[in-house]
């Protein structure tokens, strides 16, 4: 039972850490719904793009069948490095850049099998989640088959939750703006905690890592704020 709870918790944490920025993109997409671009296009495209990310990450699980478990845990350093790098080099994406991301071209081959709208959303989901693979590979490699199935079930369930939440956020601009402004702080902290969990499998150290990285982000924010004299000048 404890393994099931751990797998569910891990799935929720990993998905949230790697996909919280998708809320912004999905909110932007849902705000553009019209007669030719419907919610079903967004939902189908998001699932298709996320499935492609999972397929690209599965080699990590099969590698875990032949690679010693102690070596696999070291792969947890990747999310930690990504999180620390994001904290040290945070850059806000402008609304113009987000809009440009929301309008990629759809490959002509795919359009023969899928509607162009669904293809576009899938391309967005895959491109925006390309960094997810570096987190999912060590996570899958460190998982047993039953835990992996639970994690994947959590992942695909949360894709629907994410789409529903983003749809609702289109009616709450203040919340969407908050996620846009603060997502760059929360995501690195959770990534660092996830990496610590993969390496050490210890919840206490994971929480310490998350709190410490959040305090680091606060210190960095304070150091980057201009002094009163600079503001006057």
PDB file of C-alpha atoms in Angstrom:
ATOM      1  CA  UNK A   1       0.000   0.000   0.000  1.00  0.00           C
ATOM      2  CA  UNK A   2       2.856   2.355   0.857  1.00  0.00           C
ATOM      3  CA  UNK A   3       4.416   1.693  -2.564  1.00  0.00           C
ATOM      4  CA  UNK A   4       1.148   2.692  -4.218  1.00  0.00           C
ATOM      5  CA  UNK A   5       0.982   5.942  -2.245  1.00  0.00           C
ATOM      6  CA  UNK A   6       4.631   6.668  -3.044  1.00  0.00           C
ATOM      7  CA  UNK A   7       4.056   6.051  -6.756  1.00  0.00           C
ATOM      8  CA  UNK A   8       0.985   8.306  -6.820  1.00  0.00           C
ATOM      9  CA  UNK A   9       2.788  11.052  -4.897  1.00  0.00           C
ATOM     10  CA  UNK A  10       5.820  10.767  -7.168  1.00  0.00           C
ATOM     11  CA  UNK A  11       3.624  10.935 -10.262  1.00  0.00           C
ATOM     12  CA  UNK A  12       1.797  14.034  -9.049  1.00  0.00           C
ATOM     13  CA  UNK A  13       5.040  15.763  -8.040  1.00  0.00           C
ATOM     14  CA  UNK A  14       6.884  14.932 -11.258  1.00  0.00           C
ATOM     15  CA  UNK A  15       3.973  15.977 -13.467  1.00  0.00           C
ATOM     16  CA  UNK A  16       3.435  19.240 -11.599  1.00  0.00           C
ATOM     17  CA  UNK A  17       7.134  20.096 -11.651  1.00  0.00           C
ATOM     18  CA  UNK A  18       7.491  19.530 -15.380  1.00  0.00           C
ATOM     19  CA  UNK A  19       4.139  20.813 -16.628  1.00  0.00           C
ATOM     20  CA  UNK A  20       3.153  23.817 -14.518  1.00  0.00           C
ATOM     21  CA  UNK A  21       4.317  26.086 -17.333  1.00  0.00           C
ATOM     22  CA  UNK A  22       1.857  24.309 -19.646  1.00  0.00           C
ATOM     23  CA  UNK A  23      -0.958  26.001 -17.713  1.00  0.00           C
ATOM     24  CA  UNK A  24       0.087  29.318 -19.237  1.00  0.00           C
ATOM     25  CA  UNK A  25       0.193  27.936 -22.785  1.00  0.00           C
ATOM     26  CA  UNK A  26      -3.071  26.018 -22.385  1.00  0.00           C
ATOM     27  CA  UNK A  27      -4.800  29.075 -20.935  1.00  0.00           C
ATOM     28  CA  UNK A  28      -3.636  31.037 -23.948  1.00  0.00           C
ATOM     29  CA  UNK A  29      -4.970  28.348 -26.297  1.00  0.00           C
ATOM     30  CA  UNK A  30      -8.357  28.099 -24.583  1.00  0.00           C
ATOM     31  CA  UNK A  31      -8.715  31.859 -24.834  1.00  0.00           C
ATOM     32  CA  UNK A  32      -8.532  31.496 -28.643  1.00  0.00           C
ATOM     33  CA  UNK A  33     -11.432  29.046 -29.017  1.00  0.00           C
ATOM     34  CA  UNK A  34     -13.746  29.827 -31.920  1.00  0.00           C
ATOM     35  CA  UNK A  35     -15.829  27.997 -34.533  1.00  0.00           C
ATOM     36  CA  UNK A  36     -12.818  26.351 -36.169  1.00  0.00           C
ATOM     37  CA  UNK A  37     -10.629  25.877 -33.074  1.00  0.00           C
ATOM     38  CA  UNK A  38     -12.498  23.908 -30.402  1.00  0.00           C
ATOM     39  CA  UNK A  39     -11.765  22.540 -26.943  1.00  0.00           C
ATOM     40  CA  UNK A  40     -11.594  19.010 -28.372  1.00  0.00           C
ATOM     41  CA  UNK A  41      -8.654  20.059 -30.547  1.00  0.00           C
ATOM     42  CA  UNK A  42      -6.763  21.288 -27.494  1.00  0.00           C
ATOM     43  CA  UNK A  43      -7.563  18.220 -25.381  1.00  0.00           C
ATOM     44  CA  UNK A  44      -6.681  15.746 -28.150  1.00  0.00           C
ATOM     45  CA  UNK A  45      -3.524  17.600 -29.112  1.00  0.00           C
ATOM     46  CA  UNK A  46      -2.344  17.835 -25.516  1.00  0.00           C
ATOM     47  CA  UNK A  47      -2.780  14.091 -24.997  1.00  0.00           C
ATOM     48  CA  UNK A  48      -1.069  13.316 -28.290  1.00  0.00           C
ATOM     49  CA  UNK A  49       1.913  15.553 -27.555  1.00  0.00           C
ATOM     50  CA  UNK A  50       2.269  14.236 -24.007  1.00  0.00           C
ATOM     51  CA  UNK A  51       2.094  10.630 -25.220  1.00  0.00           C
ATOM     52  CA  UNK A  52       4.992  11.399 -27.559  1.00  0.00           C
ATOM     53  CA  UNK A  53       7.002  12.702 -24.585  1.00  0.00           C
ATOM     54  CA  UNK A  54       6.307   9.515 -22.618  1.00  0.00           C
ATOM     55  CA  UNK A  55       7.360   7.300 -25.546  1.00  0.00           C
ATOM     56  CA  UNK A  56      10.584   9.289 -25.872  1.00  0.00           C
ATOM     57  CA  UNK A  57      11.255   8.766 -22.140  1.00  0.00           C
ATOM     58  CA  UNK A  58      10.523   5.021 -21.911  1.00  0.00           C
ATOM     59  CA  UNK A  59      14.080   3.971 -22.841  1.00  0.00           C
ATOM     60  CA  UNK A  60      14.966   5.044 -19.309  1.00  0.00           C
ATOM     61  CA  UNK A  61      12.766   2.258 -17.875  1.00  0.00           C
ATOM     62  CA  UNK A  62      14.200  -0.448 -20.137  1.00  0.00           C
ATOM     63  CA  UNK A  63      17.699   0.766 -19.324  1.00  0.00           C
ATOM     64  CA  UNK A  64      16.821   0.342 -15.661  1.00  0.00           C
ATOM     65  CA  UNK A  65      16.414  -3.395 -16.234  1.00  0.00           C
ATOM     66  CA  UNK A  66      20.128  -3.819 -17.023  1.00  0.00           C
ATOM     67  CA  UNK A  67      21.825  -0.853 -15.289  1.00  0.00           C
ATOM     68  CA  UNK A  68      22.658  -1.170 -11.548  1.00  0.00           C
ATOM     69  CA  UNK A  69      20.137   0.652  -9.345  1.00  0.00           C
ATOM     70  CA  UNK A  70      22.821   2.723  -7.587  1.00  0.00           C
ATOM     71  CA  UNK A  71      23.951   4.135 -10.927  1.00  0.00           C
ATOM     72  CA  UNK A  72      20.394   4.939 -11.913  1.00  0.00           C
ATOM     73  CA  UNK A  73      19.873   7.008  -8.768  1.00  0.00           C
ATOM     74  CA  UNK A  74      22.722   9.248  -9.876  1.00  0.00           C
ATOM     75  CA  UNK A  75      20.571  10.262 -12.850  1.00  0.00           C
ATOM     76  CA  UNK A  76      18.480  12.173 -10.298  1.00  0.00           C
ATOM     77  CA  UNK A  77      21.242  14.765 -10.417  1.00  0.00           C
ATOM     78  CA  UNK A  78      19.803  15.893 -13.764  1.00  0.00           C
ATOM     79  CA  UNK A  79      16.611  17.467 -12.324  1.00  0.00           C
ATOM     80  CA  UNK A  80      18.706  19.051  -9.565  1.00  0.00           C
ATOM     81  CA  UNK A  81      21.060  20.606 -12.123  1.00  0.00           C
ATOM     82  CA  UNK A  82      18.118  21.803 -14.231  1.00  0.00           C
ATOM     83  CA  UNK A  83      16.437  23.311 -11.163  1.00  0.00           C
ATOM     84  CA  UNK A  84      19.560  25.107  -9.950  1.00  0.00           C
ATOM     85  CA  UNK A  85      20.286  26.353 -13.454  1.00  0.00           C
ATOM     86  CA  UNK A  86      16.744  27.708 -13.735  1.00  0.00           C
ATOM     87  CA  UNK A  87      17.057  29.495 -10.383  1.00  0.00           C
ATOM     88  CA  UNK A  88      20.311  31.120 -11.402  1.00  0.00           C
ATOM     89  CA  UNK A  89      19.221  32.039 -14.919  1.00  0.00           C
ATOM     90  CA  UNK A  90      15.507  32.798 -14.656  1.00  0.00           C
ATOM     91  CA  UNK A  91      14.054  34.740 -17.556  1.00  0.00           C
ATOM     92  CA  UNK A  92      10.437  35.774 -17.880  1.00  0.00           C
ATOM     93  CA  UNK A  93       8.852  34.823 -21.205  1.00  0.00           C
ATOM     94  CA  UNK A  94       7.120  37.806 -22.748  1.00  0.00           C
ATOM     95  CA  UNK A  95       3.470  37.494 -23.866  1.00  0.00           C
ATOM     96  CA  UNK A  96       4.629  37.972 -27.440  1.00  0.00           C
ATOM     97  CA  UNK A  97       6.949  34.962 -27.178  1.00  0.00           C
ATOM     98  CA  UNK A  98       4.167  32.874 -25.676  1.00  0.00           C
ATOM     99  CA  UNK A  99       1.894  33.768 -28.555  1.00  0.00           C
ATOM    100  CA  UNK A 100       4.598  32.826 -31.041  1.00  0.00           C
ATOM    101  CA  UNK A 101       4.920  29.428 -29.330  1.00  0.00           C
ATOM    102  CA  UNK A 102       1.179  28.966 -29.656  1.00  0.00           C
ATOM    103  CA  UNK A 103       1.315  29.187 -33.437  1.00  0.00           C
ATOM    104  CA  UNK A 104       3.702  26.543 -34.799  1.00  0.00           C
ATOM    105  CA  UNK A 105       3.274  25.097 -38.258  1.00  0.00           C
ATOM    106  CA  UNK A 106       1.783  21.626 -38.616  1.00  0.00           C
ATOM    107  CA  UNK A 107       3.683  19.054 -40.682  1.00  0.00           C
ATOM    108  CA  UNK A 108       1.847  18.205 -43.903  1.00  0.00           C
ATOM    109  CA  UNK A 109       2.275  14.438 -43.333  1.00  0.00           C
ATOM    110  CA  UNK A 110       0.557  14.572 -39.943  1.00  0.00           C
ATOM    111  CA  UNK A 111      -2.275  16.644 -41.349  1.00  0.00           C
ATOM    112  CA  UNK A 112      -3.274  13.641 -43.452  1.00  0.00           C
ATOM    113  CA  UNK A 113      -4.139  11.752 -40.277  1.00  0.00           C
ATOM    114  CA  UNK A 114      -5.089  14.526 -37.831  1.00  0.00           C
ATOM    115  CA  UNK A 115      -6.809  17.851 -38.086  1.00  0.00           C
ATOM    116  CA  UNK A 116      -4.365  20.765 -38.390  1.00  0.00           C
ATOM    117  CA  UNK A 117      -5.650  22.260 -35.124  1.00  0.00           C
ATOM    118  CA  UNK A 118      -4.951  19.074 -33.147  1.00  0.00           C
ATOM    119  CA  UNK A 119      -1.570  18.740 -34.831  1.00  0.00           C
ATOM    120  CA  UNK A 120      -0.663  22.290 -33.829  1.00  0.00           C
ATOM    121  CA  UNK A 121      -1.540  21.721 -30.173  1.00  0.00           C
ATOM    122  CA  UNK A 122       0.404  18.426 -30.143  1.00  0.00           C
ATOM    123  CA  UNK A 123       3.444  20.214 -31.565  1.00  0.00           C
ATOM    124  CA  UNK A 124       3.162  22.845 -28.826  1.00  0.00           C
ATOM    125  CA  UNK A 125       2.864  20.203 -26.086  1.00  0.00           C
ATOM    126  CA  UNK A 126       5.885  18.275 -27.330  1.00  0.00           C
ATOM    127  CA  UNK A 127       8.089  21.325 -27.949  1.00  0.00           C
ATOM    128  CA  UNK A 128       7.187  22.927 -24.611  1.00  0.00           C
ATOM    129  CA  UNK A 129       7.786  19.616 -22.805  1.00  0.00           C
ATOM    130  CA  UNK A 130      11.092  18.683 -24.412  1.00  0.00           C
ATOM    131  CA  UNK A 131      12.859  19.295 -21.086  1.00  0.00           C
ATOM    132  CA  UNK A 132      10.471  16.815 -19.413  1.00  0.00           C
ATOM    133  CA  UNK A 133      12.345  13.927 -20.994  1.00  0.00           C
ATOM    134  CA  UNK A 134      15.484  14.641 -18.930  1.00  0.00           C
ATOM    135  CA  UNK A 135      13.351  14.278 -15.784  1.00  0.00           C
ATOM    136  CA  UNK A 136      11.197  11.337 -16.871  1.00  0.00           C
ATOM    137  CA  UNK A 137      14.093   9.134 -18.046  1.00  0.00           C
ATOM    138  CA  UNK A 138      15.756   8.836 -14.599  1.00  0.00           C
ATOM    139  CA  UNK A 139      12.339   8.664 -12.917  1.00  0.00           C
ATOM    140  CA  UNK A 140      11.231   5.749 -15.109  1.00  0.00           C
ATOM    141  CA  UNK A 141      14.618   4.060 -14.787  1.00  0.00           C
ATOM    142  CA  UNK A 142      14.281   4.140 -11.001  1.00  0.00           C
ATOM    143  CA  UNK A 143      10.774   2.613 -11.058  1.00  0.00           C
ATOM    144  CA  UNK A 144       9.506  -0.959 -10.970  1.00  0.00           C
ATOM    145  CA  UNK A 145       6.944  -1.995 -13.580  1.00  0.00           C
ATOM    146  CA  UNK A 146       3.933  -1.694 -11.244  1.00  0.00           C
ATOM    147  CA  UNK A 147       5.084   1.721 -10.004  1.00  0.00           C
ATOM    148  CA  UNK A 148       5.692   2.858 -13.580  1.00  0.00           C
ATOM    149  CA  UNK A 149       2.136   1.908 -14.578  1.00  0.00           C
ATOM    150  CA  UNK A 150       0.731   3.852 -11.619  1.00  0.00           C
ATOM    151  CA  UNK A 151       2.875   6.892 -12.448  1.00  0.00           C
ATOM    152  CA  UNK A 152       1.778   6.795 -16.096  1.00  0.00           C
ATOM    153  CA  UNK A 153      -1.852   6.507 -15.003  1.00  0.00           C
ATOM    154  CA  UNK A 154      -1.395   9.565 -12.789  1.00  0.00           C
ATOM    155  CA  UNK A 155       0.322  11.434 -15.624  1.00  0.00           C
ATOM    156  CA  UNK A 156      -2.435  10.861 -18.178  1.00  0.00           C
ATOM    157  CA  UNK A 157      -5.146  11.618 -15.611  1.00  0.00           C
ATOM    158  CA  UNK A 158      -3.473  14.917 -14.777  1.00  0.00           C
ATOM    159  CA  UNK A 159      -3.311  15.892 -18.453  1.00  0.00           C
ATOM    160  CA  UNK A 160      -7.101  16.094 -18.385  1.00  0.00           C
ATOM    161  CA  UNK A 161      -7.033  17.945 -15.072  1.00  0.00           C
ATOM    162  CA  UNK A 162      -4.507  20.415 -16.517  1.00  0.00           C
ATOM    163  CA  UNK A 163      -6.728  21.089 -19.536  1.00  0.00           C
ATOM    164  CA  UNK A 164      -9.789  21.610 -17.353  1.00  0.00           C
ATOM    165  CA  UNK A 165      -7.884  23.921 -14.999  1.00  0.00           C
ATOM    166  CA  UNK A 166      -6.531  25.952 -17.900  1.00  0.00           C
ATOM    167  CA  UNK A 167     -10.028  26.266 -19.368  1.00  0.00           C
ATOM    168  CA  UNK A 168     -11.295  27.618 -16.054  1.00  0.00           C
ATOM    169  CA  UNK A 169      -8.331  29.974 -15.778  1.00  0.00           C
ATOM    170  CA  UNK A 170      -9.467  31.758 -18.925  1.00  0.00           C
ATOM    171  CA  UNK A 171     -12.203  33.202 -16.717  1.00  0.00           C
ATOM    172  CA  UNK A 172      -9.708  34.165 -13.963  1.00  0.00           C
ATOM    173  CA  UNK A 173      -7.023  36.387 -15.549  1.00  0.00           C
ATOM    174  CA  UNK A 174      -5.539  37.318 -12.160  1.00  0.00           C
ATOM    175  CA  UNK A 175      -4.631  33.686 -11.401  1.00  0.00           C
ATOM    176  CA  UNK A 176      -3.172  33.178 -14.868  1.00  0.00           C
ATOM    177  CA  UNK A 177      -0.994  36.277 -14.393  1.00  0.00           C
ATOM    178  CA  UNK A 178       0.160  34.978 -10.997  1.00  0.00           C
ATOM    179  CA  UNK A 179       1.274  31.654 -12.515  1.00  0.00           C
ATOM    180  CA  UNK A 180       3.061  33.497 -15.302  1.00  0.00           C
ATOM    181  CA  UNK A 181       4.978  35.697 -12.851  1.00  0.00           C
ATOM    182  CA  UNK A 182       5.812  33.071 -10.197  1.00  0.00           C
ATOM    183  CA  UNK A 183       6.020  29.816 -12.125  1.00  0.00           C
ATOM    184  CA  UNK A 184       9.742  30.356 -12.753  1.00  0.00           C
ATOM    185  CA  UNK A 185      10.288  30.240  -8.988  1.00  0.00           C
ATOM    186  CA  UNK A 186       8.123  27.246  -8.065  1.00  0.00           C
ATOM    187  CA  UNK A 187       9.177  24.931 -10.894  1.00  0.00           C
ATOM    188  CA  UNK A 188      12.949  24.906 -10.139  1.00  0.00           C
ATOM    189  CA  UNK A 189      12.265  24.301  -6.436  1.00  0.00           C
ATOM    190  CA  UNK A 190      10.085  21.268  -7.154  1.00  0.00           C
ATOM    191  CA  UNK A 191      12.593  19.943  -9.705  1.00  0.00           C
ATOM    192  CA  UNK A 192      15.381  20.088  -7.121  1.00  0.00           C
ATOM    193  CA  UNK A 193      13.207  18.265  -4.604  1.00  0.00           C
ATOM    194  CA  UNK A 194      12.303  15.624  -7.175  1.00  0.00           C
ATOM    195  CA  UNK A 195      15.989  15.070  -7.991  1.00  0.00           C
ATOM    196  CA  UNK A 196      16.828  14.670  -4.306  1.00  0.00           C
ATOM    197  CA  UNK A 197      14.027  12.117  -3.982  1.00  0.00           C
ATOM    198  CA  UNK A 198      15.371  10.085  -6.928  1.00  0.00           C
ATOM    199  CA  UNK A 199      18.917  10.101  -5.527  1.00  0.00           C
ATOM    200  CA  UNK A 200      18.127   9.503  -1.852  1.00  0.00           C
ATOM    201  CA  UNK A 201      14.482   8.280  -1.759  1.00  0.00           C
ATOM    202  CA  UNK A 202      14.039  10.280   1.421  1.00  0.00           C
ATOM    203  CA  UNK A 203      11.005  12.539   1.889  1.00  0.00           C
ATOM    204  CA  UNK A 204      12.660  14.562   4.675  1.00  0.00           C
ATOM    205  CA  UNK A 205      15.657  15.513   2.539  1.00  0.00           C
ATOM    206  CA  UNK A 206      13.304  16.214  -0.353  1.00  0.00           C
ATOM    207  CA  UNK A 207      11.347  18.753   1.697  1.00  0.00           C
ATOM    208  CA  UNK A 208      14.578  20.315   2.950  1.00  0.00           C
ATOM    209  CA  UNK A 209      15.794  20.649  -0.650  1.00  0.00           C
ATOM    210  CA  UNK A 210      12.545  22.312  -1.763  1.00  0.00           C
ATOM    211  CA  UNK A 211      12.553  24.781   1.156  1.00  0.00           C
ATOM    212  CA  UNK A 212      16.257  25.559   0.709  1.00  0.00           C
ATOM    213  CA  UNK A 213      15.883  26.182  -3.031  1.00  0.00           C
ATOM    214  CA  UNK A 214      12.892  28.434  -2.404  1.00  0.00           C
ATOM    215  CA  UNK A 215      14.901  30.454   0.136  1.00  0.00           C
ATOM    216  CA  UNK A 216      17.681  30.683  -2.453  1.00  0.00           C
ATOM    217  CA  UNK A 217      15.211  32.077  -4.986  1.00  0.00           C
ATOM    218  CA  UNK A 218      14.091  34.706  -2.467  1.00  0.00           C
ATOM    219  CA  UNK A 219      17.710  35.715  -1.824  1.00  0.00           C
ATOM    220  CA  UNK A 220      18.355  35.976  -5.565  1.00  0.00           C
ATOM    221  CA  UNK A 221      15.246  38.112  -5.999  1.00  0.00           C
ATOM    222  CA  UNK A 222      16.346  40.451  -3.208  1.00  0.00           C
ATOM    223  CA  UNK A 223      19.854  40.762  -4.624  1.00  0.00           C
ATOM    224  CA  UNK A 224      18.474  41.612  -8.068  1.00  0.00           C
ATOM    225  CA  UNK A 225      16.174  44.358  -6.820  1.00  0.00           C
ATOM    226  CA  UNK A 226      17.560  47.881  -7.396  1.00  0.00           C
ATOM    227  CA  UNK A 227      18.503  49.928  -4.357  1.00  0.00           C
ATOM    228  CA  UNK A 228      16.497  53.091  -3.482  1.00  0.00           C
ATOM    229  CA  UNK A 229      19.338  55.247  -4.865  1.00  0.00           C
ATOM    230  CA  UNK A 230      19.300  53.355  -8.167  1.00  0.00           C
ATOM    231  CA  UNK A 231      15.521  53.745  -8.368  1.00  0.00           C
ATOM    232  CA  UNK A 232      15.841  57.503  -7.839  1.00  0.00           C
ATOM    233  CA  UNK A 233      18.537  57.759 -10.489  1.00  0.00           C
TER     234      UNK A 233
END
